[in-house]
Short mmCIF file of C-alpha atoms in Angstrom, two decimals:
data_model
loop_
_atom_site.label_atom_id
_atom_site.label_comp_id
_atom_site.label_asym_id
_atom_site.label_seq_id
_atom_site.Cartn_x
_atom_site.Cartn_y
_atom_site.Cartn_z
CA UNK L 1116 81.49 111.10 108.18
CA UNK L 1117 82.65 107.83 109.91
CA UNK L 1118 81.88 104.70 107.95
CA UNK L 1119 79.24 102.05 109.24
CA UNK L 1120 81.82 99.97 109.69
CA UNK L 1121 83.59 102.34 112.40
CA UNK L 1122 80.33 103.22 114.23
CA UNK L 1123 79.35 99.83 114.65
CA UNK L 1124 82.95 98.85 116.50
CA UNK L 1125 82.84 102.00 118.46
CA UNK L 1126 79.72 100.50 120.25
CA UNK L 1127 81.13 97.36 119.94
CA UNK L 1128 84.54 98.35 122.03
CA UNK L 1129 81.96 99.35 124.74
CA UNK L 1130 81.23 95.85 125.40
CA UNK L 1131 84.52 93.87 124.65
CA UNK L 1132 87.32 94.47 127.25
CA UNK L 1133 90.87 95.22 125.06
CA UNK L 1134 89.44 96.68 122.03
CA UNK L 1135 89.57 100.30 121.28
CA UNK L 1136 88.49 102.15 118.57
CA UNK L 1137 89.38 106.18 117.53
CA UNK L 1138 86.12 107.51 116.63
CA UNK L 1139 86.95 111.18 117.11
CA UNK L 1140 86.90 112.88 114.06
CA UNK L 1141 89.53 112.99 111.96
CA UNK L 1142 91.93 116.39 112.50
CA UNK L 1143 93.68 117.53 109.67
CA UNK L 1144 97.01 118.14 109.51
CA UNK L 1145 97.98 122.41 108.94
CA UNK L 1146 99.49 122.85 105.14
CA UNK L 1147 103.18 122.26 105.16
CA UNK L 1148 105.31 125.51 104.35
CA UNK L 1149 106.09 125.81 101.20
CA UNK L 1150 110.37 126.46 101.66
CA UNK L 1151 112.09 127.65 98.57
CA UNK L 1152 113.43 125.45 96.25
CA UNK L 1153 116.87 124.71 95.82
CA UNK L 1154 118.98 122.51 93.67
CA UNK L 1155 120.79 120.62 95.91
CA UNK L 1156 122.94 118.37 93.92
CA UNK L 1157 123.56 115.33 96.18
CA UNK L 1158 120.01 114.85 97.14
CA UNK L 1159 117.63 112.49 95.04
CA UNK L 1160 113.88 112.28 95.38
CA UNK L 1161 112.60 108.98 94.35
CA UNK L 1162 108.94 108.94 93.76
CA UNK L 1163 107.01 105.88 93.57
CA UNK L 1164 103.75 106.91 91.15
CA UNK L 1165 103.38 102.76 90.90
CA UNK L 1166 100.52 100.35 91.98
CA UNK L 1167 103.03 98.84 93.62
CA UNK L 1168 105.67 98.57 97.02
CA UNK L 1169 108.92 100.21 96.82
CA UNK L 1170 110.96 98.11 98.95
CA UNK L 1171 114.10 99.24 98.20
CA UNK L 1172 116.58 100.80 95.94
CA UNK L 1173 119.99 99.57 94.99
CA UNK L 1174 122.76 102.04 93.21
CA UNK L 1175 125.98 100.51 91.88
CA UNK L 1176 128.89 101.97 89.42
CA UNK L 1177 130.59 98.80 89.31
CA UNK L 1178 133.20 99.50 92.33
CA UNK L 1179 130.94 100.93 94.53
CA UNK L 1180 127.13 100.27 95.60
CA UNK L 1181 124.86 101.63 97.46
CA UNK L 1182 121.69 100.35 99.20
CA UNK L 1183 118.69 101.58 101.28
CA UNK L 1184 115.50 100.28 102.32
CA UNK L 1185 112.71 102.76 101.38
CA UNK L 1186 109.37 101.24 101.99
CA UNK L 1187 107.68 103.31 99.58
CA UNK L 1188 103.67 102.42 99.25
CA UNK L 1189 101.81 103.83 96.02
CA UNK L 1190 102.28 107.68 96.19
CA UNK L 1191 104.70 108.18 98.49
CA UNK L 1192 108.47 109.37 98.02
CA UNK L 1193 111.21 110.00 100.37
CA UNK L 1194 114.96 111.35 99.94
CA UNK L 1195 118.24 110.15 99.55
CA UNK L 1196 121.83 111.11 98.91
CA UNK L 1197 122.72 111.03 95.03
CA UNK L 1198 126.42 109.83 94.79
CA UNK L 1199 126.20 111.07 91.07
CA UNK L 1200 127.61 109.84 87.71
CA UNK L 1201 126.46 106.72 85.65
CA UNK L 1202 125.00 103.88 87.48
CA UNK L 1203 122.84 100.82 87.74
CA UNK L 1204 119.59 101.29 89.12
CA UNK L 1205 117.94 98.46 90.82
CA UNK L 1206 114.08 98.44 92.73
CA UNK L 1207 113.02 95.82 94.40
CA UNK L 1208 108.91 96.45 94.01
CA UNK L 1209 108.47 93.23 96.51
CA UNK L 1210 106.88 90.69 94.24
CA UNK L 1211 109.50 91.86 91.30
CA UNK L 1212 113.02 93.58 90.45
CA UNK L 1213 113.62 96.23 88.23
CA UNK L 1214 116.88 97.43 86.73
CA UNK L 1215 118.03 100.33 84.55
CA UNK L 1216 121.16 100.07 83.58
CA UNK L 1217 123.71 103.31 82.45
CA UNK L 1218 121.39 106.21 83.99
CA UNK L 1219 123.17 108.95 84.62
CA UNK L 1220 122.35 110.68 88.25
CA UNK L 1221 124.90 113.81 87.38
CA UNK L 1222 122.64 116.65 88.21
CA UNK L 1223 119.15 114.57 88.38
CA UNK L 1224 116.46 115.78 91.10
CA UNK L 1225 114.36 113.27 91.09
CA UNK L 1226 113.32 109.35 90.08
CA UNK L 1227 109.78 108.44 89.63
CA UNK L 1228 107.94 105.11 89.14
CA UNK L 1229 105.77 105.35 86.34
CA UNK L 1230 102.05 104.77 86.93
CA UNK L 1231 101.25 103.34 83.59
CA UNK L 1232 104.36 101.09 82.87
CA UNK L 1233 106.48 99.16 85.39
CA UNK L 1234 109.81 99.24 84.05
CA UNK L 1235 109.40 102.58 82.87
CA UNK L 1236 111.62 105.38 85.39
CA UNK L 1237 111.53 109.42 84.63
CA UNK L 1238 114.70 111.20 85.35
CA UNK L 1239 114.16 114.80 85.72
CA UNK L 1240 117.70 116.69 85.90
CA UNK L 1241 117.85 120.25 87.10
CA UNK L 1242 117.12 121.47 83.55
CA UNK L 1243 115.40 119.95 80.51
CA UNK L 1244 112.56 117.93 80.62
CA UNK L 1245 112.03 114.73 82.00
CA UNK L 1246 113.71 111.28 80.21
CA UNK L 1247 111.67 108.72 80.20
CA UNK L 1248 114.00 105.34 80.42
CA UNK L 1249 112.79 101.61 79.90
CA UNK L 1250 114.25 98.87 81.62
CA UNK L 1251 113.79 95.39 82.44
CA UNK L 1252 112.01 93.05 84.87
CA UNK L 1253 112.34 90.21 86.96
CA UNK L 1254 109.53 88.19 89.00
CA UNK L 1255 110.37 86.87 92.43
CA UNK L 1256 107.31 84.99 92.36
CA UNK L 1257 107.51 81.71 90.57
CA UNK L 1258 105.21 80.18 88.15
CA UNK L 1259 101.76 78.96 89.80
CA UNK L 1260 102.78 75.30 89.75
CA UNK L 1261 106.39 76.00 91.23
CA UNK L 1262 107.69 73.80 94.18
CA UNK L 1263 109.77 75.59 96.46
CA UNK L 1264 113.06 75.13 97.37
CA UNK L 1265 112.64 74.65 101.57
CA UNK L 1266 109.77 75.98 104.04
CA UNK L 1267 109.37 78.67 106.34
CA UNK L 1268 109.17 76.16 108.85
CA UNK L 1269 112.86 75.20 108.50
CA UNK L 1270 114.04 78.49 110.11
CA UNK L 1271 114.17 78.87 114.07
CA UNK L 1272 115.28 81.19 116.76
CA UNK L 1273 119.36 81.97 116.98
CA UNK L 1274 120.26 80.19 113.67
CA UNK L 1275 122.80 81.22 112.02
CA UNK L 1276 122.64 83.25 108.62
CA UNK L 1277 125.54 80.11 107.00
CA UNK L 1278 122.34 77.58 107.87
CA UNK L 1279 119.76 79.53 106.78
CA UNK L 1280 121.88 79.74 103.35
CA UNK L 1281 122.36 75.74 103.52
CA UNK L 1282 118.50 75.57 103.49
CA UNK L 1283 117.80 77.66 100.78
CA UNK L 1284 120.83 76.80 98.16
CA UNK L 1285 119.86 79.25 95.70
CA UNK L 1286 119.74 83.46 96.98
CA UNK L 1287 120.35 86.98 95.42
CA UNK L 1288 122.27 89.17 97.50
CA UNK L 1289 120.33 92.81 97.67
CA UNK L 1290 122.97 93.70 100.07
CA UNK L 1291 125.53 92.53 102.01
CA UNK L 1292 123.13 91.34 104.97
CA UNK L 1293 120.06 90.75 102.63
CA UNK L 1294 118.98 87.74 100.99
CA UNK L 1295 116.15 87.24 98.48
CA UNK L 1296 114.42 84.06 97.76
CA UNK L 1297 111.52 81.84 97.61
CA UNK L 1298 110.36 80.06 100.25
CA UNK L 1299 107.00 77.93 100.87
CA UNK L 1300 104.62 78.48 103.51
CA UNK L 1301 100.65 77.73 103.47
CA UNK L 1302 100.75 75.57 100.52
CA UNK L 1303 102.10 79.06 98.51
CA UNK L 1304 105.36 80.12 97.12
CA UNK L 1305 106.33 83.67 98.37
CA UNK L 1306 109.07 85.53 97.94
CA UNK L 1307 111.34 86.00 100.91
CA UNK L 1308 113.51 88.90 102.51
CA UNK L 1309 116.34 87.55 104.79
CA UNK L 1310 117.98 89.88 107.00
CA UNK L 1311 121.16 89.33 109.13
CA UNK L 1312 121.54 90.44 112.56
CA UNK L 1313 125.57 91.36 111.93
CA UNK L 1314 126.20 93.62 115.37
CA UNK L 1315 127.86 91.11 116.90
CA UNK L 1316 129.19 88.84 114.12
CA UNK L 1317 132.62 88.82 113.15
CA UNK L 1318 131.83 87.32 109.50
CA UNK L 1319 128.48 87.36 107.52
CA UNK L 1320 128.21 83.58 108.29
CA UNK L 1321 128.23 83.77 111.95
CA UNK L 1322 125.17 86.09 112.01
CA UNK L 1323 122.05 85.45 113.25
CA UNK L 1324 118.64 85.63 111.42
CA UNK L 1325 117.14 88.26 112.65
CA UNK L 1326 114.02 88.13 110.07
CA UNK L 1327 112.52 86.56 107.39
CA UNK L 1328 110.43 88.36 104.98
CA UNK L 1329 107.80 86.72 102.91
CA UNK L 1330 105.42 88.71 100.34
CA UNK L 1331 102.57 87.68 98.20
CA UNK L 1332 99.51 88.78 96.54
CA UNK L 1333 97.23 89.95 98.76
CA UNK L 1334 93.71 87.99 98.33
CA UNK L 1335 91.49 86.52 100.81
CA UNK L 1336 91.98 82.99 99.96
CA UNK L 1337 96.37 83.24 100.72
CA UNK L 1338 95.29 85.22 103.83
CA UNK L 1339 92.83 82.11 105.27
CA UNK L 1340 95.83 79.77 104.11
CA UNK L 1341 98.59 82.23 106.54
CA UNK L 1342 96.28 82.04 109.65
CA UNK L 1343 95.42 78.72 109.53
CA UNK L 1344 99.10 77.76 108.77
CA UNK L 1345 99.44 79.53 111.70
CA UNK L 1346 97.00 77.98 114.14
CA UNK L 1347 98.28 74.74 113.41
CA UNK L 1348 101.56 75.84 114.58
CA UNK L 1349 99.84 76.88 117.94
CA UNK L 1350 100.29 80.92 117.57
CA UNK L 1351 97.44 82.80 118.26
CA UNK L 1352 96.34 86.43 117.74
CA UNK L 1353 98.52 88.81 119.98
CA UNK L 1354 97.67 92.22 118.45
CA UNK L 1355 95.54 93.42 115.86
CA UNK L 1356 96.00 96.95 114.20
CA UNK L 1357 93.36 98.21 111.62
CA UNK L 1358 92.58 101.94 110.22
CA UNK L 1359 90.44 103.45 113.50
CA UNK L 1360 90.61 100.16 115.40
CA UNK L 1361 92.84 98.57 118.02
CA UNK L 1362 92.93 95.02 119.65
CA UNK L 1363 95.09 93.54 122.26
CA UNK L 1364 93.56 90.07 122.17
CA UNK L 1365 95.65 89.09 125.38
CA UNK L 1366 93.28 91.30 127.19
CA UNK L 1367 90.08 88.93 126.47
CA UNK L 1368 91.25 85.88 127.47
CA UNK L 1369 88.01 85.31 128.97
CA UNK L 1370 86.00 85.15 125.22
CA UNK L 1371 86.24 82.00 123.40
CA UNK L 1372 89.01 81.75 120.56
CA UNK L 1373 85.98 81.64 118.32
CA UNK L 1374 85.68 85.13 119.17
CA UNK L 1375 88.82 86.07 118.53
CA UNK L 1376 88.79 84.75 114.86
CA UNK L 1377 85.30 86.46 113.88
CA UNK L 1378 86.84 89.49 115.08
CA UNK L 1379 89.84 89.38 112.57
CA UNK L 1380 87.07 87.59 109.93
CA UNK L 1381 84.90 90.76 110.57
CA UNK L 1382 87.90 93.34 110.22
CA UNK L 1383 89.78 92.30 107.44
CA UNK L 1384 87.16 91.48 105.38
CA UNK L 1385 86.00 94.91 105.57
CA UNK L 1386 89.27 95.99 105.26
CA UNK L 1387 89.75 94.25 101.96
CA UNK L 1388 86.55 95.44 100.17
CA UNK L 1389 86.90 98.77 101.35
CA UNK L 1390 89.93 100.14 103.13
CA UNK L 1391 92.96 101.54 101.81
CA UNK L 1392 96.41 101.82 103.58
CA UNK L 1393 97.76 99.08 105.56
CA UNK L 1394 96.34 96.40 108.51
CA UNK L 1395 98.52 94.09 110.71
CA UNK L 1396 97.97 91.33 112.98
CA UNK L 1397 100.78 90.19 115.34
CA UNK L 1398 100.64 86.25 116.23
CA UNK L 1399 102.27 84.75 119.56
CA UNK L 1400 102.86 81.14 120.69
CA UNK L 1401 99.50 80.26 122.94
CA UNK L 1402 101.35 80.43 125.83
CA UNK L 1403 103.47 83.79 125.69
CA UNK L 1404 99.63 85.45 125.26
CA UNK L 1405 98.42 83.73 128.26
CA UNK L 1406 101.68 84.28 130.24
CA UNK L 1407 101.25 88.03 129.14
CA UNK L 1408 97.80 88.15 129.83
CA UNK L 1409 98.08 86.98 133.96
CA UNK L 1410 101.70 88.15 134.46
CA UNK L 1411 103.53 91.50 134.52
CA UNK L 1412 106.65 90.60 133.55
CA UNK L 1413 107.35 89.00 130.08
CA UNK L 1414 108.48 85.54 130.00
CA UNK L 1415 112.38 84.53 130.56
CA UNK L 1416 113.12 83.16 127.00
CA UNK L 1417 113.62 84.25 123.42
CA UNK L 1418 111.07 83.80 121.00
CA UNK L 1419 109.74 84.57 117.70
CA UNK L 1420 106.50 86.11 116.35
CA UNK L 1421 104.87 86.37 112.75
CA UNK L 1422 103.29 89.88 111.70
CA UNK L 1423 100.73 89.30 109.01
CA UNK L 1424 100.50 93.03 106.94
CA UNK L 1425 97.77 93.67 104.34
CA UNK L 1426 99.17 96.47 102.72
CA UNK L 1427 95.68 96.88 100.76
CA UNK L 1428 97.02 100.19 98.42
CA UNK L 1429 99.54 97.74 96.37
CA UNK L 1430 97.59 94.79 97.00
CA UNK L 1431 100.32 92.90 98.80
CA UNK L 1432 100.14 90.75 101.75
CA UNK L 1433 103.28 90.33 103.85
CA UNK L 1434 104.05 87.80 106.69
CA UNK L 1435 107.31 88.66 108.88
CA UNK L 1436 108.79 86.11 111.39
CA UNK L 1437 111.23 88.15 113.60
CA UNK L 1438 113.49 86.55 116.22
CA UNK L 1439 112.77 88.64 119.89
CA UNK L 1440 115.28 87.87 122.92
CA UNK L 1441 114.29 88.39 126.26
CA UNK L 1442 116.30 91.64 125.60
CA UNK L 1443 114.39 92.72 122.98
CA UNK L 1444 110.86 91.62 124.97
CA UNK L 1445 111.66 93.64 127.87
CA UNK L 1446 112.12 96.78 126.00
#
């Protein structure tokens, strides 16, 4: 049965022009096949049974590494090719790295996350039972009382990635064209994903910032701090996304910002004593919304916009400021 909280909005998107709500029942999805199961021996499942994000995994022998971005919420797993023999295993669980170091992937099916233990991994190979390895961790947040090195604010449209490394003096390389550090933003210290934009870069340097990545612990007092961090910047709400609801805030232009923010006070506090799975709420400069809002075609310039994600299931709040060109506007 639909929660209070659901019914209420779907009367509620009667009355407020670019709001929607799904309040058809939920369909359920047919059982999956079950296919027959067969050892293939350069194909890993990695299984995150943690409370927390699995951002992404990182494989290395020593001469060769390999990396992929997984995005793995509590529960979920995905595939991946197993380049097999001994190797450094490195997760990046978004707040914190993990590292095993000498596991063996010659004949292994699977990697799991343990639920009780963070730097615990099980290795299941195609016969025996399952190891159970230890390894070590490494916070990405700093202590409470921590300055941070530079500010979000430092970073801007088209820079390259050699002055966003001038800024913030002190990195870890994930990846070739991914940068982690700590960065300050809404009197907080977060860490922060930089990614390179390196299609049309000749060297790493000369690449544009395509995004910066910023993830803390998601409570309601940082989230306050991110929007109005945000509003004093002059970006207001563009797009809101929670579970069964919808808002395109450019379409009620004609309501009072007041409005706007008890909206988004409404949702995600809700969202935060109840849901599960993940919100998001896209910010714009004030005047790309209202251009948007009275004009069909999108505005001649690049610009950038923040994405605020509550990822409630690993308690996790992420905020995302991605470069857009006209280019990328238009699409």
């Amino acid at each position: 049965m639909p929660s209070m909280f659901v019914l209420l909005f779907c009367a509620f998107s009667l009355l407020v022009p670019g709001l929607s709500v799904n309040c058809a029942q939920p369909c359920f999805a047919a059982p999956r096949v079950q296919e027959e199961a067969q050892a293939v021996q350069n194909t890993l499942l990695l299984s995150n049974k943690s409370h927390h994000d699995l951002v992404a995994i990182r494989l290395s022998d020593g001469t060769t590494t390999s990396f992929a971005r997984m995005d793995l919420g509590p529960g979920s797993e995905d595939e991946l090719e197993n380049p097999g023999g001994t190797v450094e295993v490195r997760l990046d669980l978004g707040l914190s790295l993990c590292t095993w170091k000498d596991i063996n992937l010659t004949h292994v099916q699977s990697l799991t996350l343990c639920p009780e233990h963070e730097t615990c991994l099980i290795v299941q190979r195609d016969k025996g039972r399952p190891l159970h390895v230890r390894g070590t961790r490494e916070s990405l947040l700093p202590a409470a009382d921590a300055r941070p090195v530079c500010s979000l604010e430092g970073f801007h449209t088209g820079m390259t990635m050699k002055d966003a490394c001038g800024l913030i003096k002190t990195y870890y390389t994930m990846e070739e064209d991914v940068y982690l550090a700590t960065l300050g933003f809404a009197n907080q210290v977060w860490s922060a994903r930089l990614y390179a934009n390196t299609d049309n870069a000749r060297e790493l340097g000369d690449a544009q910032l395509e995004n910066v990545e910023l993830r803390q612990t998601l409570s309601l007092p940082n989230l306050k701090g991110v929007l109005q961090a945000l509003a004093r910047q002059n970006y207001v709400p563009w797009q809101a996304t929670f579970p069964g609801i919808e808002m395109t805030f450019s379409e009620m232009l004609n309501y009072p910002p007041a409005v706007h923010s008890e909206l988004i006070r409404v949702c995600t506090e809700a969202f935060l004593k109840q849901g599960r799975g993940i919100a998001s709420i896209m910010f714009a400069p004030k005047d790309l919304v209202q251009e948007l809002a009275t004009s069909p075609e999108f505005p001649q310039r690049d610009t950038q916009l923040y994405t605020i994600s509550l990822h409630r299931d690993s308690d996790t709040l992420i905020l995302d400021m991605t470069a857009y060109s006209v280019e990328d506007l238009q699409r």
